[in-house]
Amino acid sequence: MAAAVPAVCWVRAATALLLGCCGAALASSVQDQAEQFFRSGHTNNWAVLVCTSRFWFNYRHVANTLSVYRSVKRLGIPDSHIVLMLADDMACNPRNPKPATVFSHKNMELNVYGDDVEVDYRSYEVTVENFLRVLTGRIPPSTPRSKRLLSDDRSNILIYMTGHGGNGFLKFQDSEEITNVELADAFEQMWQKRRYNELLFIIDTCQGASMYERFYSPNIMALASSQVGEDSLSHQPDLGIGVHLMDRYTFYVLEFLEEIHPASQTNMNDLFQVCPKSLCVSTPGHRTDLFERDPQNVLITDFFGSVRKVEITTETISLDRDLAGFESKLLKDELATEPLKYAEQLPVAQIIHQKPKQKDWHPPGGFILGLWALIIMVFFKTYGIKHMKHIF
Amino acid sequence: NGMLAAAAALLLLAAAGPGLGPGPGRADAERAQQDSLREELLLSPLPAGDVAATFQFRTLWDADLQRGAVSHYRLFPKALGRLVAALGVRELHLALTQGFWRTQAWGQPPLQAPAGAELWVWFQPTVTDVDKAWKELSNILSGIFCASLNFIDSTNTVTPMASFKPLGLANGTDHQLLRYAVLPREVVCTENLTPWKKLLPCGSKAGLAVLLKAERLFHSSYHSQAVHIRPICRDASCLAVSWELRQTLTVVFDTFAGGQEKKDWSLFKMFSRTLTDACPLASQSKVYVDISPKNKEKELLEVTPTPASVHEAVVQGERRTYAVYDLLSPLLFNTSRSLNVQLKWKRPQDSSELPIPVLHAQRYVSGYGLQTGQISTLIYNTHPYRAFPVILLETVPWYLRLYVHTLTIITKGKENKPSYIHYQPAQDRRRPHLLEMLIQLPANSITKITIQFERALLKWTEYTPDPNHGFYVGSSVLSALVPSVIAMKDVDVEQSPLFTSLFPSSDGSSYFVRLYTEPLLVNLPTPDFSMPYNVICLTCTVVAVCYGSFYNLLTRTFHVEEPSRGGLAKRLANIIRRFRGVPPL
């Protein structure tokens, strides 16, 4: 009896310990899940992809932008959340031997233009002013929705820019430049208006690292294809098309992204290693000091993919089949009293005899009014007011 | 008036109430008949061995978009329906074109559009500020079609006074409600085709739209896609209005661009696809092939598979025969699961058989330098005995200053005075030139219209980023009622193919045609854009060197300086230097 009691006690203690362990494990797994939920704080994803170069020999910049567009669409960001700005049209350019295509690999292996592309800003619309307006949200009220960046404080935004650049500036279409100071100020405006949660800025130009030197707003991570003083080089020409198809950095980024799928757990540290000096010839750089989280914890799909919050429910909802109530609200069309007719396409007699419509009379304004006021004032100053009675 | 309408509506509803109550099937059927879709493809071989394919998708909706809040859209796209209702649009025609229709080589086009983007809109009389509605409309359309239509503003918009009469039902034609703009520099590519395809009820998944693949459509000589919205008669009595949306796409495939030597065509060769079924939402889905014999001889063209029926119609003054394939008939896909229409030429054509179109035109620019420039338009009337009038509409940008006193119209060596001229001069940076003339073309003649212009200097910020490309002048528009040899009967719109019913015909003796000339490319004097930088450098250097030294000479005084003996370090250094034999400091 005395031996059984300690055994029971021991078993009870063991079960209590086991339960305690399980509870602790459960609690820690719940806590893990809760942590994971709070790890990335964004609810929607946006992408702004800009190609700033014009003319046929800058084919590779358009191909760069389109390959990032393709990856971003493939990983889930819809067209309504992508603002694509292409400064020139390469696909339907008369010099393109294969119209409606833009290739990224030589021998025409991969057509990054595709059949389902929506370009929001084309050709002459890609200017520094429009780009800054898109970022800061200060656009004229008549701008359509597809041309707006409607992000909020829980949006993760990917900004990709490519073109020709220098130390501290990026050239837009051979006629204007955007400086790193302007860009940093635009991001600060976005931060103050709470237009982003986290921002990933990628730039593929010569001396690209100079563009992110001046950032001072929080939660920005930046990558560039080359350091200050280095040139970014292009990858390979295609002898059939006759121009270089892609830039090296974006080419290897595209190859890296082709292996990412919407559920992959690859993090930013892998993206930093993408193009070593042996492949890229220039030294890619990155900047993470403004970013709150550790790049180890930042998933590629946080910026390149799209968050979809799905709530599964098991209850069925029945739709009302009886549309009688709805039908009675429809107004019947009223019929005209006499038949309507089509207009004559070329009524010669009517055209010959039509008189030009007199414009409405407006009172004279501006210069003419001022001139008459001056003449009247001079007249009355010369002759005096008392002579007015002779006039009236 | 509104009260009466409401009372009438209530009475009608009360009468129809018990009929509408039960039976969701009947309500569905009734609603289902409110809109319908017809799709059609017309393949017409062109004289030079090329082939033109015209797609037409027509959605007809028996509802009044202007009145009431329409909230249930089925086949009619909601984006366009909301646009028409919100902005008070009566008619909308938007065309995006790449290339140019060569009327002389290819014949009269079924429906032509100028190169670039063209938008013309009739507004309802209830719209008070037409310009504001026009601006909003062009912005919204630029978002829908991914085109730079937001560049349409007062510098390229005109109000024609005689051309562009409404193609739909019209109560009166006050031309102040019409706006017309053309953007000749607009590029058309896949991003314009993608939203156009998304407006179709079946998308590009079923029916004729599966053939619309961008890689083949843009590898062509001429590609034009258009959207036309207009109100038409609902039935023969024409007491009610239906809204019609037509989406047309015309493409001309070139033998040489396609890279093939033989001139045989097939659907697979043209589109790299074949037809497998009709759109399930379409009430009619047909393919027409033009097999008209030329010069009354035996047929030139052989079509496989054998068509189920043949349709004869008088189109544009000529009797034409069409082979018809009905995709909705079950017999068509009996033998094979896909339809690949093949066209084979039985014998080669010679140039004597090429038909000459009755009306065609060309335009060119001449002159060089700042002061001399001339726009010449040649209009050809090749009808042997009939004369007819034509309206010419020219829109010239403000930076080409037209001299209207140099306008000359010469026919057969004599001057031809137009019956009607409307000229609106340009205002710098605000309005373009508008010239509209009604000219009588005598039979079998060439009319030459010339006008001289000078080029203006633009401000340096007004140049495009590629100014050395040049500046475009939009196509001029020719509208004419061409007399036809064969009388055309008034046909029922519902029974005839879609390509015969776009322009409403008033009488059977002539048909309406609208032609466009070539756009012109004019070089403006382009400054050297690096000059501001050069000037600043040079001026600053000159100022610094000349003025700076002059200033120094004038404002500084000179004192004689006593040579100082120097400090200890200097004396020590001098001693060392004396030992070395070097002159002292």
CSV table of N, CA, C and O in Angstrom, one decimal, chain B residues 182-227:
chain,number,residue,atom,x,y,z
B,182,VAL,N,-8.2,63.9,-83.0
B,182,VAL,CA,-7.4,62.9,-83.5
B,182,VAL,C,-5.9,63.0,-83.0
B,182,VAL,O,-5.4,64.1,-82.9
B,183,LEU,N,-5.4,61.9,-82.5
B,183,LEU,CA,-4.0,61.9,-82.0
B,183,LEU,C,-3.2,61.1,-83.0
B,183,LEU,O,-3.1,59.8,-82.8
B,184,PRO,N,-2.5,61.7,-84.0
B,184,PRO,CA,-1.8,60.8,-85.0
B,184,PRO,C,-0.6,60.1,-84.4
B,184,PRO,O,-0.1,59.2,-85.0
B,185,ARG,N,0.0,60.6,-83.3
B,185,ARG,CA,1.2,60.0,-82.8
B,185,ARG,C,1.0,58.8,-81.9
B,185,ARG,O,1.9,58.1,-81.5
B,186,GLU,N,-0.3,58.4,-81.7
B,186,GLU,CA,-0.6,57.3,-80.8
B,186,GLU,C,-0.2,56.0,-81.3
B,186,GLU,O,-0.5,55.6,-82.4
B,187,VAL,N,0.5,55.2,-80.5
B,187,VAL,CA,0.9,53.9,-80.8
B,187,VAL,C,-0.1,52.9,-80.4
B,187,VAL,O,-0.7,53.0,-79.3
B,188,VAL,N,-0.4,51.9,-81.2
B,188,VAL,CA,-1.3,50.8,-80.8
B,188,VAL,C,-0.6,49.6,-80.7
B,188,VAL,O,0.2,49.1,-81.5
B,189,CYS,N,-0.7,48.9,-79.5
B,189,CYS,CA,0.0,47.7,-79.3
B,189,CYS,C,-0.9,46.8,-78.4
B,189,CYS,O,-2.1,47.1,-78.1
B,190,THR,N,-0.3,45.7,-77.9
B,190,THR,CA,-1.1,44.7,-77.1
B,190,THR,C,-1.8,45.3,-75.9
B,190,THR,O,-2.9,44.9,-75.6
B,191,GLU,N,-1.3,46.4,-75.3
B,191,GLU,CA,-1.9,46.9,-74.2
B,191,GLU,C,-3.2,47.6,-74.5
B,191,GLU,O,-4.0,47.9,-73.6
B,192,ASN,N,-3.5,47.9,-75.8
B,192,ASN,CA,-4.8,48.5,-76.2
B,192,ASN,C,-5.7,47.3,-76.6
B,192,ASN,O,-6.9,47.5,-76.5
B,193,LEU,N,-5.1,46.2,-77.0
B,193,LEU,CA,-6.0,45.1,-77.4
B,193,LEU,C,-6.5,44.4,-76.2
B,193,LEU,O,-7.7,43.9,-76.2
B,194,THR,N,-5.7,44.3,-75.1
B,194,THR,CA,-6.1,43.6,-74.0
B,194,THR,C,-7.4,44.1,-73.3
B,194,THR,O,-8.4,43.3,-73.1
B,195,PRO,N,-7.6,45.4,-73.1
B,195,PRO,CA,-8.8,45.8,-72.5
B,195,PRO,C,-10.0,45.8,-73.5
B,195,PRO,O,-11.1,45.6,-73.1
B,196,TRP,N,-9.7,45.9,-74.8
B,196,TRP,CA,-10.7,45.8,-75.8
B,196,TRP,C,-11.3,44.4,-75.8
B,196,TRP,O,-12.5,44.2,-75.9
B,197,LYS,N,-10.4,43.4,-75.7
B,197,LYS,CA,-10.9,42.0,-75.6
B,197,LYS,C,-11.7,41.8,-74.4
B,197,LYS,O,-12.7,41.0,-74.4
B,198,LYS,N,-11.3,42.4,-73.3
B,198,LYS,CA,-12.0,42.2,-72.0
B,198,LYS,C,-13.4,42.8,-72.0
B,198,LYS,O,-14.2,42.4,-71.2
B,199,LEU,N,-13.7,43.7,-73.0
B,199,LEU,CA,-15.1,44.2,-73.0
B,199,LEU,C,-16.1,43.2,-73.7
B,199,LEU,O,-17.3,43.4,-73.6
B,200,LEU,N,-15.5,42.2,-74.4
B,200,LEU,CA,-16.4,41.3,-75.1
B,200,LEU,C,-17.0,40.3,-74.1
B,200,LEU,O,-16.4,39.9,-73.1
B,201,PRO,N,-18.3,40.0,-74.3
B,201,PRO,CA,-19.0,39.1,-73.3
B,201,PRO,C,-18.2,37.8,-73.1
B,201,PRO,O,-18.2,37.3,-72.0
B,202,CYS,N,-17.7,37.2,-74.2
B,202,CYS,CA,-17.0,35.9,-74.0
B,202,CYS,C,-15.5,36.1,-73.8
B,202,CYS,O,-14.8,35.2,-73.7
B,203,GLY,N,-15.1,37.4,-73.7
B,203,GLY,CA,-13.6,37.6,-73.6
B,203,GLY,C,-12.9,37.1,-74.8
B,203,GLY,O,-13.4,37.2,-75.9
B,204,SER,N,-11.8,36.5,-74.6
B,204,SER,CA,-11.1,35.9,-75.7
B,204,SER,C,-11.1,34.4,-75.6
B,204,SER,O,-10.2,33.7,-76.0
B,205,LYS,N,-12.1,33.8,-74.9
B,205,LYS,CA,-12.0,32.4,-74.5
B,205,LYS,C,-12.8,31.6,-75.5
B,205,LYS,O,-12.6,30.4,-75.6
B,206,ALA,N,-13.9,32.1,-76.1
B,206,ALA,CA,-14.7,31.3,-76.9
B,206,ALA,C,-15.2,32.1,-78.1
B,206,ALA,O,-15.3,33.4,-78.0
B,207,GLY,N,-15.6,31.5,-79.1
B,207,GLY,CA,-16.2,32.2,-80.3
B,207,GLY,C,-15.1,32.7,-81.2
B,207,GLY,O,-14.1,32.1,-81.3
B,208,LEU,N,-15.4,33.7,-81.9
B,208,LEU,CA,-14.5,34.3,-82.9
B,208,LEU,C,-13.3,35.0,-82.2
B,208,LEU,O,-12.3,35.2,-82.9
B,209,ALA,N,-13.5,35.4,-81.0
B,209,ALA,CA,-12.4,36.2,-80.3
B,209,ALA,C,-11.2,35.3,-80.0
B,209,ALA,O,-10.2,35.9,-79.6
B,210,VAL,N,-11.3,34.0,-80.1
B,210,VAL,CA,-10.1,33.2,-79.8
B,210,VAL,C,-9.0,33.4,-80.9
B,210,VAL,O,-7.8,33.1,-80.7
B,211,LEU,N,-9.4,33.9,-82.0
B,211,LEU,CA,-8.4,34.2,-83.1
B,211,LEU,C,-7.6,35.5,-82.8
B,211,LEU,O,-6.6,35.7,-83.5
B,212,LEU,N,-8.0,36.3,-81.9
B,212,LEU,CA,-7.4,37.6,-81.7
B,212,LEU,C,-6.1,37.4,-80.8
B,212,LEU,O,-6.1,37.6,-79.6
B,213,LYS,N,-5.0,37.0,-81.5
B,213,LYS,CA,-3.8,36.8,-80.7
B,213,LYS,C,-2.9,38.0,-81.2
B,213,LYS,O,-2.7,38.2,-82.4
B,214,ALA,N,-2.3,38.7,-80.2
B,214,ALA,CA,-1.6,39.9,-80.5
B,214,ALA,C,-0.4,39.7,-81.4
B,214,ALA,O,-0.1,40.5,-82.3
B,215,GLU,N,0.3,38.6,-81.3
B,215,GLU,CA,1.5,38.4,-82.1
B,215,GLU,C,1.2,38.3,-83.5
B,215,GLU,O,2.0,38.7,-84.3
B,216,ARG,N,0.0,37.9,-83.9
B,216,ARG,CA,-0.3,37.8,-85.3
B,216,ARG,C,-1.0,39.1,-85.8
B,216,ARG,O,-0.8,39.5,-86.9
B,217,LEU,N,-1.8,39.7,-84.9
B,217,LEU,CA,-2.5,40.8,-85.3
B,217,LEU,C,-1.7,42.0,-85.6
B,217,LEU,O,-2.0,42.9,-86.4
B,218,PHE,N,-0.6,42.2,-84.9
B,218,PHE,CA,0.3,43.4,-85.0
B,218,PHE,C,1.4,43.1,-86.1
B,218,PHE,O,2.1,44.1,-86.4
B,219,HIS,N,1.5,41.9,-86.6
B,219,HIS,CA,2.5,41.7,-87.6
B,219,HIS,C,1.7,41.8,-89.0
B,219,HIS,O,1.6,40.8,-89.7
B,220,SER,N,1.2,43.0,-89.2
B,220,SER,CA,0.3,43.2,-90.4
B,220,SER,C,0.5,44.6,-90.9
B,220,SER,O,1.2,45.4,-90.3
B,221,SER,N,-0.1,44.8,-92.1
B,221,SER,CA,0.1,46.1,-92.7
B,221,SER,C,-0.9,47.2,-92.1
B,221,SER,O,-0.6,48.3,-92.1
B,222,TYR,N,-2.0,46.7,-91.6
B,222,TYR,CA,-3.0,47.6,-91.1
B,222,TYR,C,-3.7,46.9,-90.0
B,222,TYR,O,-4.2,45.8,-90.1
B,223,HIS,N,-3.9,47.6,-88.9
B,223,HIS,CA,-4.6,47.1,-87.7
B,223,HIS,C,-5.4,48.2,-87.2
B,223,HIS,O,-4.9,49.2,-86.8
B,224,SER,N,-6.7,48.0,-87.1
B,224,SER,CA,-7.6,49.0,-86.6
B,224,SER,C,-8.6,48.4,-85.7
B,224,SER,O,-9.3,47.5,-86.1
B,225,GLN,N,-8.7,48.9,-84.5
B,225,GLN,CA,-9.7,48.4,-83.6
B,225,GLN,C,-10.6,49.6,-83.2
B,225,GLN,O,-10.1,50.7,-83.0
B,226,ALA,N,-11.9,49.4,-83.1
B,226,ALA,CA,-12.8,50.5,-82.8
B,226,ALA,C,-13.9,50.1,-81.9
B,226,ALA,O,-14.2,48.9,-81.8
B,227,VAL,N,-14.5,51.1,-81.3
B,227,VAL,CA,-15.6,50.9,-80.4
B,227,VAL,C,-16.6,51.9,-80.9
B,227,VAL,O,-16.3,53.1,-80.9
